[in-house]
Coordinates of C-alpha atoms and ligand atoms in Angstrom, one line a residue:
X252 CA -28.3 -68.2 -59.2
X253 CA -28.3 -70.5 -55.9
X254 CA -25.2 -70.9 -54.2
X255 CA -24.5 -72.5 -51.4
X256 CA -23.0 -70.5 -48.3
X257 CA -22.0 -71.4 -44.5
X258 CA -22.9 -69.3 -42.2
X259 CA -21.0 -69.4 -38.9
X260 CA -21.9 -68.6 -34.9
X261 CA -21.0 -69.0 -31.8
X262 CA -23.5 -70.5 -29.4
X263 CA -23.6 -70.1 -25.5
X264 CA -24.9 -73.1 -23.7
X265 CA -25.6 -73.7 -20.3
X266 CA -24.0 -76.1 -18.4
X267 CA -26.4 -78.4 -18.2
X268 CA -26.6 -77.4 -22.4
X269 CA -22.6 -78.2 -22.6
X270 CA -23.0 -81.7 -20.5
X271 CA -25.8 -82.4 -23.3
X272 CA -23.6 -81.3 -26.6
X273 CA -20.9 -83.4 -24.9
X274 CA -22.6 -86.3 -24.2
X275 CA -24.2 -86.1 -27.9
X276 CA -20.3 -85.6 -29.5
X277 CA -19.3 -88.8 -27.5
X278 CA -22.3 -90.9 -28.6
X279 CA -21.3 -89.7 -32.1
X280 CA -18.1 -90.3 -32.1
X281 CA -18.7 -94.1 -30.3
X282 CA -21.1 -94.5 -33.3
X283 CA -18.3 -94.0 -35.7
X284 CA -15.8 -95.8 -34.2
X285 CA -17.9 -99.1 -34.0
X286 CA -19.3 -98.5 -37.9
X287 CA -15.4 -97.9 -38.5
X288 CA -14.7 -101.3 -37.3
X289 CA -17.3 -103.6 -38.7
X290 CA -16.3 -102.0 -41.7
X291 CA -12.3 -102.4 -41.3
X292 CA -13.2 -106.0 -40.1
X293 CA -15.2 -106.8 -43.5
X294 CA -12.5 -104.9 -45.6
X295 CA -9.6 -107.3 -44.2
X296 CA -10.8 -110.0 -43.8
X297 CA -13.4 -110.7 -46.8
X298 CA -12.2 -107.6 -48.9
X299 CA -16.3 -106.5 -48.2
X300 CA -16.8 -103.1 -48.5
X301 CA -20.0 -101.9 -46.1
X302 CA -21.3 -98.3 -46.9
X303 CA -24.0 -96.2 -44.5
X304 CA -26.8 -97.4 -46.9
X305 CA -26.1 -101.2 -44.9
X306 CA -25.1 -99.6 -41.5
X307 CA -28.1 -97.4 -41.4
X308 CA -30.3 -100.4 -41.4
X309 CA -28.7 -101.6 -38.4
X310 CA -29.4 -98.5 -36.2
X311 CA -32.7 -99.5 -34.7
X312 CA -31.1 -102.7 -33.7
X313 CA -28.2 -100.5 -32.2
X314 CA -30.6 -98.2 -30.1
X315 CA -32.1 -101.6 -28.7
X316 CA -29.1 -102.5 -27.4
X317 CA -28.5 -99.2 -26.3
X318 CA -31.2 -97.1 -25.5
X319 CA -29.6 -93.9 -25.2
X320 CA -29.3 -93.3 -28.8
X321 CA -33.0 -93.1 -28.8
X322 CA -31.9 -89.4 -27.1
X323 CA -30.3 -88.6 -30.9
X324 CA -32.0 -87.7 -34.1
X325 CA -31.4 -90.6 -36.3
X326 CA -30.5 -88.2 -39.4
X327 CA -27.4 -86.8 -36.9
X328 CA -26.7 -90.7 -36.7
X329 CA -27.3 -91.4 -40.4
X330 CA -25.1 -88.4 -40.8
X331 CA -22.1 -90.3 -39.0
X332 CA -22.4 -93.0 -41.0
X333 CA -22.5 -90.7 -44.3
X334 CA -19.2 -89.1 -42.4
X335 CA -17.5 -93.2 -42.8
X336 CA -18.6 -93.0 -46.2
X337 CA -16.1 -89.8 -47.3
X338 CA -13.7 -91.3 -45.5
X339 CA -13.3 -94.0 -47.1
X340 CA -14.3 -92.2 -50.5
X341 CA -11.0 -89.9 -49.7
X342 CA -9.0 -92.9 -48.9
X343 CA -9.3 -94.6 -52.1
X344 CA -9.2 -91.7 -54.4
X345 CA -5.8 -91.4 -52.7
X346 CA -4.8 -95.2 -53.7
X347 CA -6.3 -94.5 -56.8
X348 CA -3.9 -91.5 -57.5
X349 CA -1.1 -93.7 -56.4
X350 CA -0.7 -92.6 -53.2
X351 CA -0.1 -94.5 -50.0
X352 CA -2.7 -93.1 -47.6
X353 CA -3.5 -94.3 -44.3
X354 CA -6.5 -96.5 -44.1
X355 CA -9.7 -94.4 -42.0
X356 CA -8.6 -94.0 -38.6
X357 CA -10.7 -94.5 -34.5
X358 CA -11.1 -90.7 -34.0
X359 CA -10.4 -89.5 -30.3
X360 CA -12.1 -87.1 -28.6
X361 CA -9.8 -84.6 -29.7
X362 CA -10.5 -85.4 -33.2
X363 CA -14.1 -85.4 -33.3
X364 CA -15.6 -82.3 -32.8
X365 CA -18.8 -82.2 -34.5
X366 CA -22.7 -83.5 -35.1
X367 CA -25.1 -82.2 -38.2
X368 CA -28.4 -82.2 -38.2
X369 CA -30.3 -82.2 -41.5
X370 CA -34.5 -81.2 -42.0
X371 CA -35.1 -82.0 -38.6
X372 CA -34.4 -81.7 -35.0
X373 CA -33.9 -78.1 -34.7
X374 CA -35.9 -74.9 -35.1
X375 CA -34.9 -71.0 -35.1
X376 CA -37.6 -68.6 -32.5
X377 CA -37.1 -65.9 -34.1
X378 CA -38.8 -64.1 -31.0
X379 CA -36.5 -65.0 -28.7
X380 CA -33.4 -65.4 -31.5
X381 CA -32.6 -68.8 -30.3
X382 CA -31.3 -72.0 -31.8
X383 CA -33.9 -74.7 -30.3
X384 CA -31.6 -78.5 -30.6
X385 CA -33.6 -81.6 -30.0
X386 CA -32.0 -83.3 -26.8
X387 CA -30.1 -80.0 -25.8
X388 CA -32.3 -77.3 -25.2
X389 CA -33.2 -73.7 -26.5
X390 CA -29.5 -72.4 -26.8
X391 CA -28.0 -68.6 -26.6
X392 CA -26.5 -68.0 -30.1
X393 CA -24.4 -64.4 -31.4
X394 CA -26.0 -63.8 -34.4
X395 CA -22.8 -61.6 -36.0
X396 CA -24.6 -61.7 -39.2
X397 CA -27.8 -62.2 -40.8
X398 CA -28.4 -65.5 -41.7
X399 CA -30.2 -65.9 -45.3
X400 CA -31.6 -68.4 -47.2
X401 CA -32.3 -71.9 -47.0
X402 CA -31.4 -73.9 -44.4
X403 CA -29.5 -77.2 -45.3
X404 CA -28.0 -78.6 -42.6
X405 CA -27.2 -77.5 -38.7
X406 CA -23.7 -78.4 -37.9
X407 CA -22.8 -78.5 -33.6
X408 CA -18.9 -78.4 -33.1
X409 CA -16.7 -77.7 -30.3
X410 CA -13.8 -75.7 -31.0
X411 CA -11.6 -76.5 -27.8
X412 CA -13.8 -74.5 -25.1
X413 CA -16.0 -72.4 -27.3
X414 CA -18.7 -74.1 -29.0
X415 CA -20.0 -72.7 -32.8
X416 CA -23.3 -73.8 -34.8
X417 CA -22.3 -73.6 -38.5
X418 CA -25.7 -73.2 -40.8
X419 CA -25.3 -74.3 -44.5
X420 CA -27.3 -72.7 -46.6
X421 CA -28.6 -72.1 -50.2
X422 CA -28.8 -68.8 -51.1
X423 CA -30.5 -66.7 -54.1
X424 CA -28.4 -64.1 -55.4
X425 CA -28.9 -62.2 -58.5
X426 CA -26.5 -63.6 -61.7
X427 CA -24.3 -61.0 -61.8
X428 CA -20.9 -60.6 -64.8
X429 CA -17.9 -58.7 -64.0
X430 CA -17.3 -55.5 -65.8
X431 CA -15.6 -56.3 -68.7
X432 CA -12.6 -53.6 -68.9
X433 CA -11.7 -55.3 -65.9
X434 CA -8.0 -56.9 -66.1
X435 CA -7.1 -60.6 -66.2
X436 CA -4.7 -61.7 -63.9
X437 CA -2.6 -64.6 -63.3
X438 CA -1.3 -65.9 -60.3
X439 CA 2.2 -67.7 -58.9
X440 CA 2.3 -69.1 -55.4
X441 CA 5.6 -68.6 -53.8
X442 CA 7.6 -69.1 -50.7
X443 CA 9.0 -65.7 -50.0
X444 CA 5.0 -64.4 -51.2
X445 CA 1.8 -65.7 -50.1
X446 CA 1.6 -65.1 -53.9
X447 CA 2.9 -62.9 -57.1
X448 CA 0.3 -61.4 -59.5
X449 CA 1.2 -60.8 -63.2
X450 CA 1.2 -56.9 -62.6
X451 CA 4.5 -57.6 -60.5
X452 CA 2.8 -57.0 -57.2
X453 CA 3.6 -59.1 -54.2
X454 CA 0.9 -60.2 -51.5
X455 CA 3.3 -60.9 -48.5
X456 CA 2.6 -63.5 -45.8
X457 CA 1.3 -62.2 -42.9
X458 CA 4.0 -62.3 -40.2
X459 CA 0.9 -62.9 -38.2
X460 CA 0.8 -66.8 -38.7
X461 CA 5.0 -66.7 -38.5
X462 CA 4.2 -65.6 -34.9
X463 CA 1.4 -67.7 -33.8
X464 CA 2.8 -70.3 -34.8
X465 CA 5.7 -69.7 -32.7
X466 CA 3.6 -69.1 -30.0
X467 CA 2.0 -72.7 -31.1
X468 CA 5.5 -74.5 -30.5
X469 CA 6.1 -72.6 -27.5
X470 CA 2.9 -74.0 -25.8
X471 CA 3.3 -77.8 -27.1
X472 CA 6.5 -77.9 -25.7
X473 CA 4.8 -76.5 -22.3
X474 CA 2.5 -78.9 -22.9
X475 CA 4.7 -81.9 -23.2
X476 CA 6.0 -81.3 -19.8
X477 CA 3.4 -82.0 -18.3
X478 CA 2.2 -85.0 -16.7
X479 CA -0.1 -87.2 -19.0
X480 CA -3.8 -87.1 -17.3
X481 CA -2.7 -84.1 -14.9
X482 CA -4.9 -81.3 -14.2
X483 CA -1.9 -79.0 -15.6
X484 CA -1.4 -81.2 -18.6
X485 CA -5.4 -80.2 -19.0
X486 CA -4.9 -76.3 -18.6
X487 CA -1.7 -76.1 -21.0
X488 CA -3.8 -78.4 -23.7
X489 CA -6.0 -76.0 -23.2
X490 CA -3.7 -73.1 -24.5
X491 CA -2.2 -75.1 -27.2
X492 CA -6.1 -75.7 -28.6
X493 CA -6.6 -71.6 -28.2
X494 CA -3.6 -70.9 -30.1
X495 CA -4.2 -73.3 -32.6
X496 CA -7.6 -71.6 -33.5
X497 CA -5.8 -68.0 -33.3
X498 CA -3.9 -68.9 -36.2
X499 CA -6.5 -70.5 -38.2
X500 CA -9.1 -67.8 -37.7
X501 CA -6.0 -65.7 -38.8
X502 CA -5.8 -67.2 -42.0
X503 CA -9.2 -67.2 -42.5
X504 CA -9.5 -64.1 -42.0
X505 CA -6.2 -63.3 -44.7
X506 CA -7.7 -65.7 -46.9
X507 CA -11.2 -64.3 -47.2
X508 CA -10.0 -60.5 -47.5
X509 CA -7.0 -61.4 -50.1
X510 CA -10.1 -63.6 -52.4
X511 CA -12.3 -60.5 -52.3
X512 CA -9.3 -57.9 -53.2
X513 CA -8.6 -60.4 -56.2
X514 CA -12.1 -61.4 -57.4
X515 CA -12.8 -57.3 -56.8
X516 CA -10.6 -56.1 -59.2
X517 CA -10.2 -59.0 -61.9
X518 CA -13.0 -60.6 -64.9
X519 CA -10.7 -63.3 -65.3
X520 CA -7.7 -65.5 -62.6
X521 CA -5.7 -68.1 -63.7
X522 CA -4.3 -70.1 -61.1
X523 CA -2.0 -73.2 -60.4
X524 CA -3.1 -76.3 -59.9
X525 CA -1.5 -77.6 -57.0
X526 CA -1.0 -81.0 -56.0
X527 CA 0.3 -79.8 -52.3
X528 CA 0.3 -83.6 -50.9
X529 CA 3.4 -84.1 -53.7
X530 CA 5.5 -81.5 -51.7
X531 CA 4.8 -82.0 -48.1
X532 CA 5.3 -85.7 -48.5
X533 CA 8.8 -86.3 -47.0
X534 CA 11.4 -87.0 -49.3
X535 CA 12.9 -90.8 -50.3
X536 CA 16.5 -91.8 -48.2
X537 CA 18.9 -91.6 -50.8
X538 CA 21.8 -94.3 -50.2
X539 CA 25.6 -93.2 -51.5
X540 CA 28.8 -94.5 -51.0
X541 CA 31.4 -93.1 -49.2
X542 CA 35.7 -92.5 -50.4
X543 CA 36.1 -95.1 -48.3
X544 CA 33.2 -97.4 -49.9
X545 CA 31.1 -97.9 -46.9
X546 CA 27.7 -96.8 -47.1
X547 CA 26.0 -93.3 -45.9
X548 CA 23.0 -91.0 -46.6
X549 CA 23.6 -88.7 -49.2
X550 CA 21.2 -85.5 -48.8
X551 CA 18.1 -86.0 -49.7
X552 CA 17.1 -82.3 -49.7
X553 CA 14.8 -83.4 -46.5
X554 CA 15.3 -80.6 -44.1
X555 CA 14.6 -77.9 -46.9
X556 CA 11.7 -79.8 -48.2
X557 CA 10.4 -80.0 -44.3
X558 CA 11.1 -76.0 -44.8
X559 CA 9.1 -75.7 -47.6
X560 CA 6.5 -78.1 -47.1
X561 CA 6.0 -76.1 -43.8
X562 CA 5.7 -72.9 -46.0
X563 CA 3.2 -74.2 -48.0
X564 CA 1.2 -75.2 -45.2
X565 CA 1.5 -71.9 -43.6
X566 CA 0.5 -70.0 -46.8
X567 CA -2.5 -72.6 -47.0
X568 CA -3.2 -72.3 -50.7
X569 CA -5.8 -75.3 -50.6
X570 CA -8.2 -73.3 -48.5
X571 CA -7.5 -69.8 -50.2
X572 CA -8.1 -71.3 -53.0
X573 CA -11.6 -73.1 -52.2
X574 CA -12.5 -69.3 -51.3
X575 CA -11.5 -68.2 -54.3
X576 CA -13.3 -70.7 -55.9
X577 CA -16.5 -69.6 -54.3
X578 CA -16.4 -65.9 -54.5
X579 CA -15.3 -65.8 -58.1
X580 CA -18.7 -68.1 -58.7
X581 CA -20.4 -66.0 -56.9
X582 CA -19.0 -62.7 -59.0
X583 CA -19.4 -64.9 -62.4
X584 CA -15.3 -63.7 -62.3
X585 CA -13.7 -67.0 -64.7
X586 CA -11.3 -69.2 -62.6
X587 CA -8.9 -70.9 -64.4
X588 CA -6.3 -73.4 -63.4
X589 CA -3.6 -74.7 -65.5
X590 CA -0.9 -76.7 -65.2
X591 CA 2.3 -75.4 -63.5
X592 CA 4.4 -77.5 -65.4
X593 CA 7.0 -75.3 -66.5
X594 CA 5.5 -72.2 -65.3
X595 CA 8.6 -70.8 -64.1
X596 CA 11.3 -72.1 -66.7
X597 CA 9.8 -70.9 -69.8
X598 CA 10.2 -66.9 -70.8
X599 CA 7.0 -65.3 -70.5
X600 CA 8.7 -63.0 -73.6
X601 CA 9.3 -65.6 -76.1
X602 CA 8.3 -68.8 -74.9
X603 CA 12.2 -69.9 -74.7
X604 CA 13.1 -72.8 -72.0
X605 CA 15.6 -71.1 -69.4
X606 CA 16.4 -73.6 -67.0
X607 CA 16.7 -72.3 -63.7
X608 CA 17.1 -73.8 -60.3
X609 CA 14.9 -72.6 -57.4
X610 CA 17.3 -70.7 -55.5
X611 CA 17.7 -68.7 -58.7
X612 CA 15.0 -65.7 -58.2
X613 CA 15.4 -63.5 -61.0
X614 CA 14.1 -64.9 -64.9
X615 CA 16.7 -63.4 -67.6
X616 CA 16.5 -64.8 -71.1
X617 CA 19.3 -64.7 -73.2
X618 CA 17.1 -64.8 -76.3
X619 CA 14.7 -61.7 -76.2
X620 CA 16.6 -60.1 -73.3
X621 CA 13.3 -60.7 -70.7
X622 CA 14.5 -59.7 -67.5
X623 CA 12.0 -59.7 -64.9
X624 CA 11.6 -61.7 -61.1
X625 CA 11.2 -65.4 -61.0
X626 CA 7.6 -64.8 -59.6
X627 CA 6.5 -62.4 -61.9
X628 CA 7.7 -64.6 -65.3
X629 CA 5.8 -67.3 -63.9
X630 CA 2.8 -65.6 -62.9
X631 CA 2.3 -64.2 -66.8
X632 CA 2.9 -67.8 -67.9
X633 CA 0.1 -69.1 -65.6
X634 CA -1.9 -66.0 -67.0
X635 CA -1.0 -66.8 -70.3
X636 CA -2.3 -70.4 -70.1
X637 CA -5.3 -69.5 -68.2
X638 CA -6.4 -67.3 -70.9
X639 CA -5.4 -70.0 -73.7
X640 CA -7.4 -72.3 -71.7
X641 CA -10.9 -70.4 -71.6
X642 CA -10.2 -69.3 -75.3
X643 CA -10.3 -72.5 -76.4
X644 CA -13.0 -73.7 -74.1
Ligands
LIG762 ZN1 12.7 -64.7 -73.8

């Protein structure tokens, strides 16, 4: 069975190397920014939609005009042209849905942080164990962990003031099937839990991200003090980037070992499918009228929303769940998600409706005397479905 795997390291460039990646980032990113344009300016004005296939043409024209391009691969320029493409792919999926996204935005230099190379352009020396980049140099990488496989694509991207090579990959590993006494397992994600299995066992939160995030506000405020274009407006951006990657390596990290743990110990996980942009989006004024008969906002539920839509974010169940996704594929473990309509209403005991609001945390049915934590009911529903699902698959 092939999958495909990323295999990430961090790289140690001279000076000189670092003036080079820079200078290639700011290329990129000047490359995207104009192909953004022409294509807003079709878009709006003619309704013309331009894709990569018609902006690639262009690039030897481009590299006349300027001839420093000629310094960059063109497949790490085609590949910022294919980066347009999702883009714009992601923003009309959105309207699609119904959703009111933002059309593609002019990325800063804050925003883009990265530059792929595909077939060509780069070698390994395997002597000397380093990464060899056209236009940079032979580079210093810490190889933390073999690297196997294929090689896809070579992704460049600065990560504040650390710089990381990311190596996609397409790796052979033997089909394997989980043993089959193995439990099935269903899983609720909460706000109090990272998550609730159907075997009543929480998996807390770490408090880790509770305090890195603190430390996160902490610094942006520091930050915000701070002159605009100062050198100590540099140094305390500088911090905030650091502690932003603390907390996402964190994650990560709790991510990865929590998907292992579950795919481990299970042959089959039903999940929730989560729509998370529905809960973070900020909830609709609602307009009341007063005793009096004047006009006023009624509570709209906005500051716990902003509460929980933080929660959510913390416990950052989209990327836990891409995890999971590959490391149950890669265990031939059966990943299942259903539909959480319901999910925590209906009696996992007799499939009665018991209506209950969300502050409510306990499940008790009147009917066949179920008793059991909100969480836990609604993680054996979601188990429940799951395996109703891949029965009748
Ligand atoms: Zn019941």
């Amino acid at each position: 069975m092939n999958v495909h795997r990323a295999y990430q390291y961090r790289l140690y460039p001279t000076p000189a190397q670092e003036a080079a990646l820079t200078w290639t980032l700011d290329r990129c990113r000047e490359l995207y920014n104009a192909g953004l344009e022409e294509r807003r300016g079709a878009y709006r004005t003619g309704g013309i939609l331009i894709n990569s296939t018609i902006q690639q043409r262009q690039l030897p024209g481009v590299k006349n005009v300027r001839p420093e391009y000629k310094h960059i691969g063109s497949q790490v320029l085609q590949d910022v042209l294919q980066r347009l493409d999702r883009a714009f792919a992601g923003f009309f999926r959105r309207v699609k849905a119904g959703q009111t996204p933002g059309f593609p935005r002019f990325k800063s230099r804050d925003r883009y942080n990265s530059f792929t190379f595909k077939q060509t352009g780069w070698s390994l020396d395997s002597i000397h164990r380093r990464l060899y980049l056209a236009g940079i140099g032979n580079l210093k990488v810490r190889w933390s962990r073999p690297l196997e496989g294929t090689i896809k694509t070579v992704t460049v991207r600065r990560d504040a003031n650390q710089w990381h090579v990311c190596f996609s990959c397409l790796v052979d590993i033997p089909d394997v099937s989980p043993d089959a006494a193995k439990p099935a397992v269903g899983i609720d994600v909460g706000l109090e839990h990272f998550a609730t299995l159907s075997t009543g066992e929480h998996i807390a939160n770490p408090r880790l991200f509770r305090l890195g995030q603190d430390l996160l506000t902490r610094r942006s405020r520091t930050m915000a003090r701070k002159q605009r274009g100062s050198k100590r407006r540099q140094k305390a951006k500088l911090l905030v980037a650091k502690a932003h990657r603390k907390v996402r390596n964190q994650r990560k990290d709790f991510h990865h070992k929590t998907a292992k743990t579950l795919v481990d110990g299970h042959r089959l996980i039903a999940v929730e499918q989560l729509h998370i942009t529905n809960l973070v989006r900020r909830p609709a004024p609602i307009l009341a009228t007063t005793d009096a008969g004047s006009s006023c906002y009624a509570p709209n539920g906005a500051t716990a929303k902003s509460g929980l839509a933080k929660s959510i974010y913390d416990a950052g169940w989209g990327q836990f769940l891409m995890i999971l996704t590959h490391k149950a594929a890669e265990a031939g473990v059966v990943l299942v998600a259903v539909n959480p309509a319901g999910t925590s209403q209906i009696c996992s005991g007799c499939g009665a409706k018991v209506p209950k609001p969300l502050t409510e945390r306990w499940h008790r049915c009147e009917h066949c005397g179920c008793f059991l934590q909100r969480d836990v009911n609604a993680a054996f529903n979601i188990l429940r479905a799951g395996q109703a699902r891949q029965a009748g698959a």
